[in-house]
Short mmCIF file of C-alpha atoms in Angstrom, two decimals:
data_model
loop_
_atom_site.label_atom_id
_atom_site.label_comp_id
_atom_site.label_asym_id
_atom_site.label_seq_id
_atom_site.Cartn_x
_atom_site.Cartn_y
_atom_site.Cartn_z
CA MET A 15 70.07 104.30 119.88
CA ASN A 16 70.66 101.39 121.93
CA THR A 17 68.18 100.70 124.61
CA ASN A 18 69.03 98.19 127.09
CA SER A 19 66.17 96.27 128.97
CA LEU A 20 68.01 96.27 132.02
CA THR A 21 68.57 100.07 132.76
CA GLN A 22 66.57 102.92 131.51
CA ALA A 23 69.06 105.64 132.23
CA PRO A 24 67.74 109.36 131.81
CA TRP A 25 69.22 110.59 128.79
CA HIS A 26 71.49 113.21 130.22
CA GLN A 27 73.47 110.67 132.11
CA THR A 28 74.27 108.93 128.86
CA THR A 29 74.97 112.12 126.87
CA VAL A 30 76.14 114.62 129.29
CA GLU A 31 78.10 112.54 131.86
CA PRO A 32 78.94 109.21 130.10
CA LEU A 33 82.15 108.65 132.34
CA GLU A 34 80.32 108.84 135.43
CA TYR A 35 77.50 106.77 133.85
CA HIS A 36 80.07 103.76 133.17
CA ARG A 37 81.73 104.34 136.46
CA LYS A 38 78.50 103.59 138.38
CA PHE A 39 78.42 100.11 136.78
CA LEU A 40 82.16 99.23 136.82
CA LYS A 41 81.81 99.47 140.59
CA GLU A 42 79.67 96.95 140.78
CA ASN A 43 81.97 94.98 138.12
CA CYS A 44 79.80 94.71 135.31
CA ARG A 45 78.88 97.23 132.36
CA PRO A 46 75.66 98.79 131.17
CA ASP A 47 74.91 96.21 128.52
CA GLY A 48 74.73 93.57 131.53
CA ARG A 49 78.25 92.03 130.49
CA GLU A 50 80.72 91.01 133.02
CA LEU A 51 84.32 92.69 132.77
CA GLY A 52 85.56 89.53 131.11
CA GLU A 53 82.57 88.47 129.08
CA PHE A 54 82.50 88.62 124.91
CA ARG A 55 79.75 89.61 123.14
CA THR A 56 77.86 86.87 121.52
CA THR A 57 79.41 85.96 118.38
CA THR A 58 77.86 85.06 115.11
CA LEU A 59 79.39 83.79 112.08
CA ASN A 60 78.23 82.93 108.34
CA ILE A 61 80.20 81.53 105.72
CA GLY A 62 80.15 81.49 102.07
CA SER A 63 77.40 84.13 101.74
CA ILE A 64 79.08 85.89 98.68
CA THR A 65 78.62 83.41 96.22
CA THR A 66 81.03 85.75 93.58
CA ALA A 67 84.08 85.53 95.78
CA ASP A 68 86.47 82.71 96.41
CA GLY A 69 85.79 82.54 100.06
CA SER A 70 84.05 84.90 102.11
CA ALA A 71 82.44 85.50 106.07
CA LEU A 72 80.25 87.53 107.75
CA VAL A 73 80.87 87.94 111.69
CA LYS A 74 78.49 89.64 114.07
CA LEU A 75 80.43 90.64 117.29
CA GLY A 76 77.12 92.02 119.35
CA ASN A 77 76.52 94.90 116.79
CA THR A 78 80.04 95.13 115.24
CA THR A 79 79.04 93.80 111.85
CA ILE A 80 82.38 92.70 109.33
CA ILE A 81 82.48 90.95 106.20
CA CYS A 82 85.24 89.41 104.24
CA GLY A 83 85.26 88.36 100.88
CA ILE A 84 88.73 86.84 99.13
CA LYS A 85 89.35 86.86 95.45
CA GLY A 86 92.13 84.83 93.74
CA GLU A 87 93.77 86.49 90.97
CA LEU A 88 96.72 85.45 89.12
CA ALA A 89 100.05 87.46 88.92
CA ALA A 90 103.87 86.86 88.60
CA PRO A 91 105.61 86.15 91.74
CA PRO A 92 107.55 88.88 93.16
CA ALA A 93 111.09 89.09 91.98
CA ASP A 94 112.98 88.62 95.62
CA ALA A 95 110.50 85.65 96.33
CA PRO A 96 109.96 83.54 92.99
CA ASP A 97 108.44 80.85 94.94
CA LYS A 98 105.75 82.98 96.95
CA GLY A 99 102.65 84.15 96.28
CA TYR A 100 101.01 87.32 97.83
CA ILE A 101 98.24 87.94 100.53
CA VAL A 102 96.94 91.41 100.26
CA PRO A 103 94.64 92.36 102.91
CA ASN A 104 92.73 95.64 103.26
CA VAL A 105 90.28 96.92 105.81
CA ASP A 106 87.46 99.40 104.68
CA LEU A 107 85.80 101.57 107.02
CA PRO A 108 82.94 103.31 105.05
CA PRO A 109 80.99 106.05 106.31
CA LEU A 110 77.96 103.37 106.47
CA CYS A 111 79.19 101.84 109.30
CA SER A 112 79.67 105.06 111.84
CA SER A 113 79.14 109.01 111.53
CA ARG A 114 82.71 109.41 112.68
CA PHE A 115 84.12 108.35 109.27
CA ARG A 116 84.09 110.35 106.32
CA PRO A 117 83.81 109.64 102.60
CA GLY A 118 87.23 109.80 100.76
CA PRO A 119 90.60 108.25 101.16
CA PRO A 120 91.12 105.73 104.01
CA GLY A 121 91.87 107.28 107.35
CA GLU A 122 94.20 106.34 109.79
CA GLN A 123 92.11 103.79 111.52
CA ALA A 124 91.74 101.88 108.33
CA GLN A 125 95.01 101.83 107.17
CA ALA A 126 96.55 101.03 110.65
CA ALA A 127 94.09 97.98 110.71
CA SER A 128 95.07 97.18 107.08
CA GLN A 129 98.50 96.71 108.59
CA PHE A 130 97.45 94.89 111.68
CA ILE A 131 96.31 92.19 109.73
CA ALA A 132 98.74 92.07 107.43
CA ASP A 133 101.28 91.67 110.25
CA VAL A 134 98.86 89.01 111.90
CA ILE A 135 98.90 86.79 108.70
CA GLU A 136 102.71 87.11 108.33
CA ASN A 137 103.44 86.54 112.28
CA SER A 138 101.09 83.84 112.70
CA GLU A 139 102.01 81.87 109.87
CA MET A 140 98.50 80.76 109.34
CA LEU A 141 99.41 80.22 105.69
CA GLN A 142 102.60 79.49 103.89
CA ARG A 143 103.11 81.82 101.03
CA GLU A 144 104.58 79.16 99.18
CA ASP A 145 101.42 77.11 99.04
CA LEU A 146 100.31 80.06 96.72
CA CYS A 147 103.02 79.62 94.05
CA ILE A 148 101.94 77.66 91.08
CA GLU A 149 104.90 77.80 89.02
CA LYS A 150 108.26 79.01 90.37
CA GLY A 151 109.53 82.43 88.99
CA LYS A 152 106.43 82.51 86.66
CA LEU A 153 102.81 82.21 87.99
CA SER A 154 101.49 82.39 91.46
CA TRP A 155 98.22 83.40 93.12
CA VAL A 156 97.55 86.68 94.79
CA LEU A 157 94.77 86.72 97.47
CA TYR A 158 92.79 90.14 98.03
CA CYS A 159 91.08 89.74 101.01
CA ASP A 160 88.66 92.83 101.27
CA ILE A 161 87.46 93.53 105.06
CA ILE A 162 84.64 95.73 105.27
CA CYS A 163 82.93 97.08 108.37
CA LEU A 164 79.17 97.45 107.89
CA ASP A 165 78.26 98.34 111.77
CA TYR A 166 80.76 100.07 113.68
CA ASP A 167 80.23 99.20 117.56
CA GLY A 168 83.64 98.93 119.05
CA ASN A 169 86.36 96.06 118.62
CA ILE A 170 86.68 95.78 114.68
CA LEU A 171 90.11 93.98 115.24
CA ASP A 172 88.77 90.91 116.71
CA ALA A 173 86.08 90.66 114.66
CA CYS A 174 88.03 91.51 111.42
CA ILE A 175 90.77 88.50 112.37
CA ILE A 176 87.80 86.14 113.08
CA ALA A 177 86.10 87.28 109.62
CA LEU A 178 89.52 86.79 107.91
CA LEU A 179 90.25 83.12 109.45
CA ALA A 180 86.90 81.86 108.39
CA SER A 181 86.86 82.87 104.75
CA MET A 182 90.30 81.73 104.75
CA LYS A 183 89.09 78.45 105.57
CA ASN A 184 86.13 78.64 103.11
CA VAL A 185 88.31 79.84 100.18
CA GLN A 186 88.51 77.26 97.53
CA LEU A 187 90.85 77.71 94.52
CA PRO A 188 90.73 76.06 91.04
CA GLU A 189 93.68 73.98 89.81
CA VAL A 190 95.82 75.99 87.41
CA HIS A 191 98.28 74.47 85.04
CA VAL A 192 100.80 76.57 82.90
CA ASN A 193 100.65 75.39 79.44
CA GLU A 194 104.17 74.47 78.42
CA GLN A 195 103.62 75.39 74.49
CA THR A 196 101.76 78.77 74.56
CA GLY A 197 102.85 79.74 78.07
CA LEU A 198 99.47 80.77 78.82
CA ALA A 199 97.45 79.42 82.39
CA GLU A 200 94.59 77.13 82.03
CA VAL A 201 92.37 77.38 84.72
CA ASN A 202 90.11 74.31 85.90
CA MET A 203 87.13 75.74 87.33
CA LYS A 204 85.78 71.99 87.84
CA LYS A 205 88.63 71.06 90.38
CA LYS A 206 89.06 73.21 93.36
CA ARG A 207 90.63 72.37 96.58
CA HIS A 208 90.90 74.44 100.06
CA LEU A 209 93.93 76.37 101.24
CA ASN A 210 96.17 74.65 103.74
CA ILE A 211 95.59 76.81 107.09
CA VAL A 212 98.10 75.47 109.86
CA LYS A 213 97.62 78.11 112.38
CA HIS A 214 94.61 79.70 113.83
CA PRO A 215 95.02 82.83 115.19
CA VAL A 216 92.28 84.69 117.28
CA ALA A 217 92.56 88.44 118.60
CA ALA A 218 91.28 89.30 121.79
CA SER A 219 91.30 93.09 122.47
CA PHE A 220 90.77 94.96 126.09
CA ALA A 221 90.02 98.77 126.63
CA VAL A 222 91.48 100.25 129.84
CA PHE A 223 89.35 102.15 132.14
CA ASP A 224 90.47 105.24 134.08
CA ASN A 225 93.89 103.77 134.16
CA SER A 226 93.14 100.74 136.37
CA ILE A 227 90.43 98.54 135.03
CA LEU A 228 90.60 96.08 132.40
CA ILE A 229 87.24 95.59 130.19
CA VAL A 230 87.34 92.79 127.43
CA ASP A 231 85.50 93.27 123.84
CA PRO A 232 84.96 97.35 124.16
CA THR A 233 81.95 98.45 122.54
CA SER A 234 82.03 101.90 120.49
CA ASP A 235 80.91 104.08 123.82
CA GLU A 236 83.49 102.30 126.20
CA GLU A 237 86.09 102.71 123.39
CA ASN A 238 85.83 106.44 123.40
CA LEU A 239 86.20 106.59 126.74
CA SER A 240 89.08 104.64 127.58
CA THR A 241 92.51 105.34 128.37
CA GLY A 242 94.22 102.87 126.81
CA PHE A 243 93.85 99.88 124.22
CA ILE A 244 95.58 96.39 124.02
CA THR A 245 95.00 93.53 121.47
CA VAL A 246 96.60 90.49 122.16
CA VAL A 247 96.82 87.71 119.36
CA ILE A 248 97.20 84.09 120.05
CA ASP A 249 97.19 81.03 118.30
CA GLU A 250 95.85 77.46 119.26
CA GLU A 251 99.47 76.32 120.46
CA GLU A 252 99.47 79.23 122.81
CA LYS A 253 102.36 81.30 121.03
CA LEU A 254 101.71 85.02 120.79
CA CYS A 255 101.45 86.12 117.32
CA THR A 256 100.73 90.12 118.33
CA VAL A 257 100.75 92.13 121.01
CA HIS A 258 99.62 95.29 119.91
CA LYS A 259 99.26 98.22 122.46
CA PRO A 260 99.20 101.59 120.52
CA GLY A 261 100.35 103.84 123.46
CA GLY A 262 97.91 104.65 126.23
CA THR A 263 98.02 103.97 130.09
CA PRO A 264 101.03 101.97 131.08
CA LEU A 265 100.13 98.22 132.00
CA SER A 266 102.06 96.04 134.82
CA ASN A 267 103.17 92.85 134.16
CA GLU A 268 100.39 90.93 135.96
CA LYS A 269 97.78 92.91 133.88
CA LEU A 270 99.55 91.89 130.22
CA GLN A 271 99.63 88.27 131.95
CA ASP A 272 95.54 88.66 132.63
CA CYS A 273 95.16 89.82 129.13
CA ILE A 274 96.98 86.62 127.75
CA ASN A 275 95.33 84.17 129.71
CA ARG A 276 91.76 85.47 128.69
CA ALA A 277 93.07 85.67 125.10
CA ILE A 278 93.76 82.04 125.24
CA THR A 279 90.25 81.24 126.59
CA ARG A 280 89.11 83.20 123.84
CA ASN A 281 91.05 81.22 121.34
CA LYS A 282 89.42 77.85 122.37
CA GLU A 283 86.14 79.66 122.18
CA VAL A 284 86.37 80.89 118.70
CA CYS A 285 88.03 77.94 117.24
CA LYS A 286 85.08 75.57 118.85
CA LEU A 287 82.60 78.10 117.03
CA LEU A 288 84.69 77.75 113.59
CA ASN A 289 84.72 74.05 113.72
CA LYS A 290 80.98 73.89 114.15
CA VAL A 291 80.21 76.19 111.23
CA MET A 292 82.34 74.09 109.12
CA LYS A 293 81.15 70.92 110.01
CA SER A 294 77.44 72.59 109.33
CA MET A 295 78.85 73.90 105.69
CA LYS A 296 80.24 70.25 105.02
CA ALA A 297 76.94 68.58 106.22
CA LYS A 298 75.16 70.23 103.10
CA MET B 28 137.93 95.13 126.51
CA VAL B 29 138.71 91.69 127.96
CA CYS B 30 139.52 89.08 125.23
CA LEU B 31 138.31 85.27 126.35
CA PRO B 32 139.47 81.88 124.71
CA LEU B 33 137.32 81.35 121.74
CA ASP B 34 135.01 78.03 122.59
CA ALA B 35 133.87 78.80 126.13
CA GLY B 36 133.91 82.52 126.68
CA ALA B 37 132.91 83.30 123.04
CA HIS B 38 129.06 82.68 123.86
CA LYS B 39 129.35 84.58 126.93
CA PHE B 40 130.96 87.65 125.55
CA ARG B 41 128.29 87.63 122.78
CA HIS B 42 125.95 86.99 125.12
CA MET B 43 127.01 90.09 127.18
CA ALA B 44 127.42 91.95 124.05
CA ASP B 45 123.70 91.36 123.32
CA ARG B 46 122.53 92.79 126.33
CA ARG B 47 123.58 95.96 125.89
CA LEU B 48 122.33 99.00 123.86
CA ARG B 49 124.07 100.45 121.23
CA GLU B 50 125.82 103.83 121.53
CA PHE B 51 123.08 106.63 121.39
CA GLY B 52 123.41 110.31 121.49
CA CYS B 53 121.34 113.46 121.03
CA GLU B 54 120.93 116.90 119.67
CA GLN B 55 118.41 119.37 120.78
CA ASN B 56 117.26 122.59 119.45
CA LEU B 57 118.97 121.88 115.96
CA LEU B 58 116.21 123.27 113.73
CA SER B 59 115.08 126.85 113.88
CA ARG B 60 111.59 126.95 112.95
CA PRO B 61 109.98 124.18 115.11
CA ASP B 62 108.89 124.94 118.86
CA GLY B 63 110.58 122.10 119.67
CA SER B 64 113.14 119.54 117.70
CA ALA B 65 115.63 116.94 118.45
CA SER B 66 117.62 114.19 116.72
CA PHE B 67 118.29 111.12 118.15
CA VAL B 68 121.09 108.54 117.12
CA GLN B 69 121.27 105.01 117.93
CA GLY B 70 124.10 103.07 116.40
CA ASP B 71 123.64 104.14 112.97
CA THR B 72 119.55 104.84 113.19
CA THR B 73 119.31 108.62 113.06
CA VAL B 74 115.70 110.24 113.38
CA VAL B 75 115.03 114.36 113.09
CA VAL B 76 111.84 115.15 114.86
CA GLY B 77 110.43 118.94 114.54
CA ILE B 78 107.41 119.61 116.92
CA TYR B 79 105.05 122.42 116.70
CA GLY B 80 102.55 123.41 119.55
CA PRO B 81 100.36 124.15 120.94
CA ALA B 82 99.45 126.17 117.95
CA GLU B 83 95.91 126.66 115.82
CA VAL B 84 93.97 123.91 114.67
CA LYS B 85 91.15 123.42 112.25
CA VAL B 86 87.83 123.82 113.25
CA SER B 87 87.14 120.16 111.91
CA LYS B 88 89.64 118.69 113.92
CA GLU B 89 89.72 120.26 117.24
CA SER B 90 88.68 118.84 120.48
CA TYR B 91 86.71 120.90 123.26
CA ASP B 92 88.80 119.59 126.03
CA ARG B 93 92.29 118.71 124.66
CA ALA B 94 94.85 119.41 122.22
CA THR B 95 94.91 117.41 119.16
CA LEU B 96 97.86 115.48 118.49
CA GLU B 97 99.13 114.90 114.85
CA VAL B 98 102.09 112.85 114.13
CA ILE B 99 103.73 112.70 110.54
CA LEU B 100 106.50 110.00 109.97
CA LYS B 101 108.47 110.56 106.71
CA PRO B 102 110.32 107.62 105.32
CA LYS B 103 113.99 108.22 104.21
CA VAL B 104 112.63 107.22 100.36
CA GLY B 105 109.40 107.26 98.87
CA LEU B 106 105.82 108.00 99.68
CA PRO B 107 104.34 107.35 103.23
CA GLY B 108 102.55 104.30 103.29
CA VAL B 109 100.44 101.99 105.24
CA ALA B 110 103.28 100.66 107.60
CA GLU B 111 104.38 104.56 108.10
CA ARG B 112 100.37 104.87 109.04
CA SER B 113 100.58 102.20 111.38
CA ARG B 114 103.90 103.55 113.34
CA GLU B 115 102.26 106.90 113.47
CA GLN B 116 99.61 105.46 115.36
CA PHE B 117 101.55 103.73 117.51
CA ILE B 118 103.50 107.34 118.29
CA ARG B 119 100.62 109.42 118.45
CA GLU B 120 98.89 107.30 121.39
CA THR B 121 102.10 106.95 123.56
CA CYS B 122 102.87 111.02 123.10
CA GLU B 123 99.13 111.51 123.87
CA ALA B 124 99.40 109.42 127.07
CA ALA B 125 102.57 111.22 127.89
CA LEU B 126 101.69 114.69 127.21
CA LEU B 127 99.28 116.81 129.38
CA THR B 128 96.83 117.50 126.49
CA ALA B 129 94.08 118.82 128.83
CA LEU B 130 96.13 121.80 129.49
CA HIS B 131 95.54 123.13 126.05
CA PRO B 132 92.20 122.58 124.90
CA ARG B 133 91.28 123.65 120.96
CA THR B 134 95.06 123.89 120.05
CA SER B 135 97.22 121.45 117.98
CA ILE B 136 100.37 119.70 118.62
CA VAL B 137 102.12 118.67 115.52
CA LEU B 138 104.88 116.24 115.31
CA ILE B 139 106.91 115.65 112.25
CA LEU B 140 109.58 112.85 112.22
CA GLN B 141 112.30 112.29 109.36
CA VAL B 142 114.17 109.25 109.19
CA ILE B 143 117.43 109.69 107.90
CA HIS B 144 118.95 106.35 108.26
CA ASP B 145 117.60 103.24 109.43
CA ASP B 146 119.58 100.68 110.77
CA GLY B 147 117.00 98.46 112.76
CA SER B 148 115.33 99.30 116.11
CA LEU B 149 113.76 102.30 113.96
CA LEU B 150 110.43 102.37 116.14
CA SER B 151 112.03 102.88 119.61
CA CYS B 152 114.72 105.73 118.01
CA CYS B 153 111.34 107.61 116.73
CA LEU B 154 110.05 107.54 120.31
CA ASN B 155 113.03 108.93 122.11
CA SER B 156 113.42 111.61 119.39
CA ALA B 157 109.83 112.39 120.19
CA CYS B 158 110.42 112.77 123.96
CA MET B 159 113.29 114.48 123.70
CA ALA B 160 111.62 117.01 121.30
CA ALA B 161 108.69 117.11 123.64
CA MET B 162 111.13 117.80 126.31
CA ASP B 163 113.01 120.71 124.23
CA ALA B 164 109.47 122.33 123.14
CA GLY B 165 108.80 122.63 126.94
CA LEU B 166 105.20 120.98 126.50
CA ASN B 167 103.72 119.71 129.81
CA MET B 168 104.21 115.80 130.47
CA ARG B 169 103.15 113.72 133.22
CA CYS B 170 105.75 110.97 132.55
CA LEU B 171 108.88 110.49 129.99
CA PHE B 172 108.95 107.71 127.80
CA CYS B 173 111.57 106.00 126.17
CA GLY B 174 111.73 103.21 123.42
CA VAL B 175 113.50 99.78 123.47
CA THR B 176 113.46 97.08 120.75
CA CYS B 177 114.81 93.92 121.37
CA ALA B 178 114.76 90.69 118.85
CA ILE B 179 114.36 87.18 119.52
CA ASP B 180 116.82 84.98 117.01
CA LEU B 181 116.17 81.50 116.11
CA ASP B 182 118.08 79.70 118.96
CA GLY B 183 115.95 81.82 121.51
CA ASN B 184 118.65 84.43 122.34
CA ILE B 185 117.51 87.75 123.26
CA ILE B 186 119.38 90.63 121.34
CA LEU B 187 118.94 94.26 122.78
CA ASP B 188 118.77 97.08 120.23
CA PRO B 189 119.32 95.06 116.94
CA THR B 190 120.66 96.29 113.74
CA ALA B 191 118.98 95.69 110.70
CA LYS B 192 120.98 92.72 109.65
CA GLN B 193 120.05 91.06 113.19
CA GLU B 194 116.10 91.85 112.68
CA LYS B 195 116.16 90.28 109.24
CA GLU B 196 118.10 87.06 110.88
CA SER B 197 115.92 86.82 114.02
CA ARG B 198 112.23 85.31 114.32
CA ALA B 199 110.68 88.03 116.51
CA VAL B 200 110.96 91.71 116.80
CA LEU B 201 109.31 93.61 119.96
CA THR B 202 109.66 97.04 120.70
CA PHE B 203 108.40 98.32 123.84
CA ALA B 204 107.89 102.09 125.14
CA ILE B 205 108.70 102.31 129.05
CA ASP B 206 107.35 105.16 130.94
CA SER B 207 109.61 106.52 133.66
CA VAL B 208 107.46 107.13 136.84
CA GLU B 209 106.91 103.05 137.40
CA ARG B 210 108.83 101.67 134.40
CA GLN B 211 105.79 99.96 132.97
CA VAL B 212 105.00 99.24 129.22
CA MET B 213 103.33 101.93 127.60
CA MET B 214 103.10 100.51 124.11
CA SER B 215 103.92 97.20 122.65
CA SER B 216 104.50 96.25 118.95
CA THR B 217 105.47 92.89 117.75
CA LYS B 218 106.42 91.37 114.71
CA GLY B 219 106.93 87.44 114.70
CA ALA B 220 105.46 84.68 117.23
CA PHE B 221 107.04 83.83 120.36
CA THR B 222 106.08 82.64 123.54
CA THR B 223 104.43 84.07 127.00
CA ALA B 224 107.94 83.63 128.89
CA GLU B 225 109.90 85.20 126.09
CA PHE B 226 107.46 87.95 126.11
CA HIS B 227 108.02 88.38 129.73
CA GLN B 228 111.72 88.06 129.45
CA SER B 229 111.69 90.68 126.90
CA ILE B 230 110.14 93.19 129.05
CA ALA B 231 111.76 92.60 131.89
CA ILE B 232 115.37 93.28 129.55
CA CYS B 233 113.75 96.24 128.05
CA GLN B 234 113.09 97.69 131.67
CA LYS B 235 116.45 97.45 132.66
CA ALA B 236 117.95 99.11 129.29
CA ALA B 237 115.30 102.02 130.01
CA GLU B 238 117.15 102.85 133.00
CA SER B 239 120.20 103.79 131.26
CA ILE B 240 118.11 106.03 128.41
CA PHE B 241 115.97 107.69 131.43
CA GLN B 242 119.71 108.44 132.97
CA PHE B 243 120.87 110.16 129.74
CA TYR B 244 117.50 112.09 129.62
CA ARG B 245 118.37 113.58 133.31
CA ASP B 246 122.31 114.27 132.35
CA SER B 247 121.46 115.93 129.08
CA VAL B 248 118.92 118.20 130.60
CA GLY B 249 120.94 118.82 133.60
CA ARG B 250 124.02 119.73 131.30
CA ARG B 251 121.96 122.30 129.16
CA TYR B 252 120.52 124.18 132.15
CA SER B 253 123.49 123.94 134.42
CA LYS B 254 125.41 127.35 135.03
CA SER B 255 128.78 126.26 133.95
#
């Protein structure tokens, strides 16, 4: 149970009438955890923690914790695109992260999140699938990106994108040659190279409260009370990769433009953080 | 149909044709068992929807203050996969915002969509048929909604209601759900990258196209319940 030092609200306010509790704060243009309406939670990034994976990253967005691990495997390229490799993202929301998820096959939220990540990778063209091809028609890389949520406190889509981007930059794939005589692949584990990441898409999610107020980076409580949700993914050239608004309250064009503007600033913040972390990794 | 000279006029002719919706049509109450059903046709894309509700709900899924909405989208071929789940989420959240679920607590409303033929603009066809089925079932709604798809091709032209071929050849495909009260964007699903200016332009074009769909809703309801 989260107790914040700013307000010690009586439990019945937070449990029995959560909407009124949140409204009191929104009237003063702030939120129960002390943030402004347009403020993101503290973002922490840790790269390369999983040594058995080819690339990994751990992201904490406030309490929301997401870990992404990327493993590269070899496979025959698809028949309809013999010069491309595969990128297979999968988002897992286990019962560990929140009581709302039950053990068993992935629920709708996990599947929709996996589709969202796959769409962002394709739309933003952050990585050319042609780079993953080793030999046309014979051998290519498959990048399995497993994203697991360890703690669900709202806004997993933003955190997943940051984790994916950071671990993609961290991935080191060994050199592979196809032996002409045997036809088998020879992997040289000593020579490794990074992936060529050309674009850096960053997501910014917003929740709509009471059909009018837009708040950035909602926590789990705010998500449950919101009447609408929108995620904008933008790359560093200010090109929109995705505007993901799965239903909910209608939004006017001005509000949509506000979301896009906030997403542009968020992209700059996250890229700065990412560069800082990559530089500190290189220094080691 | 005016014939224009091939060089100067051809571009203008194509430009005008790209800004028009394909021929669309609808049939309501075609299935006998569901409480409401509709089939919506946009060009060659056809979707049939059956809606059951408000009906009994499993205790594990029930909500104390509203109806639980469930959407099942069945593709034409194969088993439903992750892409269908994602589309189901879009349709469900749009319907939840439009339907007055608070009037039917502890019940379930189930929407089943079957794709008969997909020739582009599938998500918007699903949304239109879902809205017509909800009207046919007589469910209380705070607004009507319609789906419109547009595609941005490699030259930057915006094509309204693209066919599957046009979708494949374009660099971005955007689908919006527009509400009937204030003509604002209720749902947005995009594929491919585009600039902010193109985004706002697409919204404006889709909002204009939504007028004709809402007029069609009005006409079809009027025709159905008129005494003549």
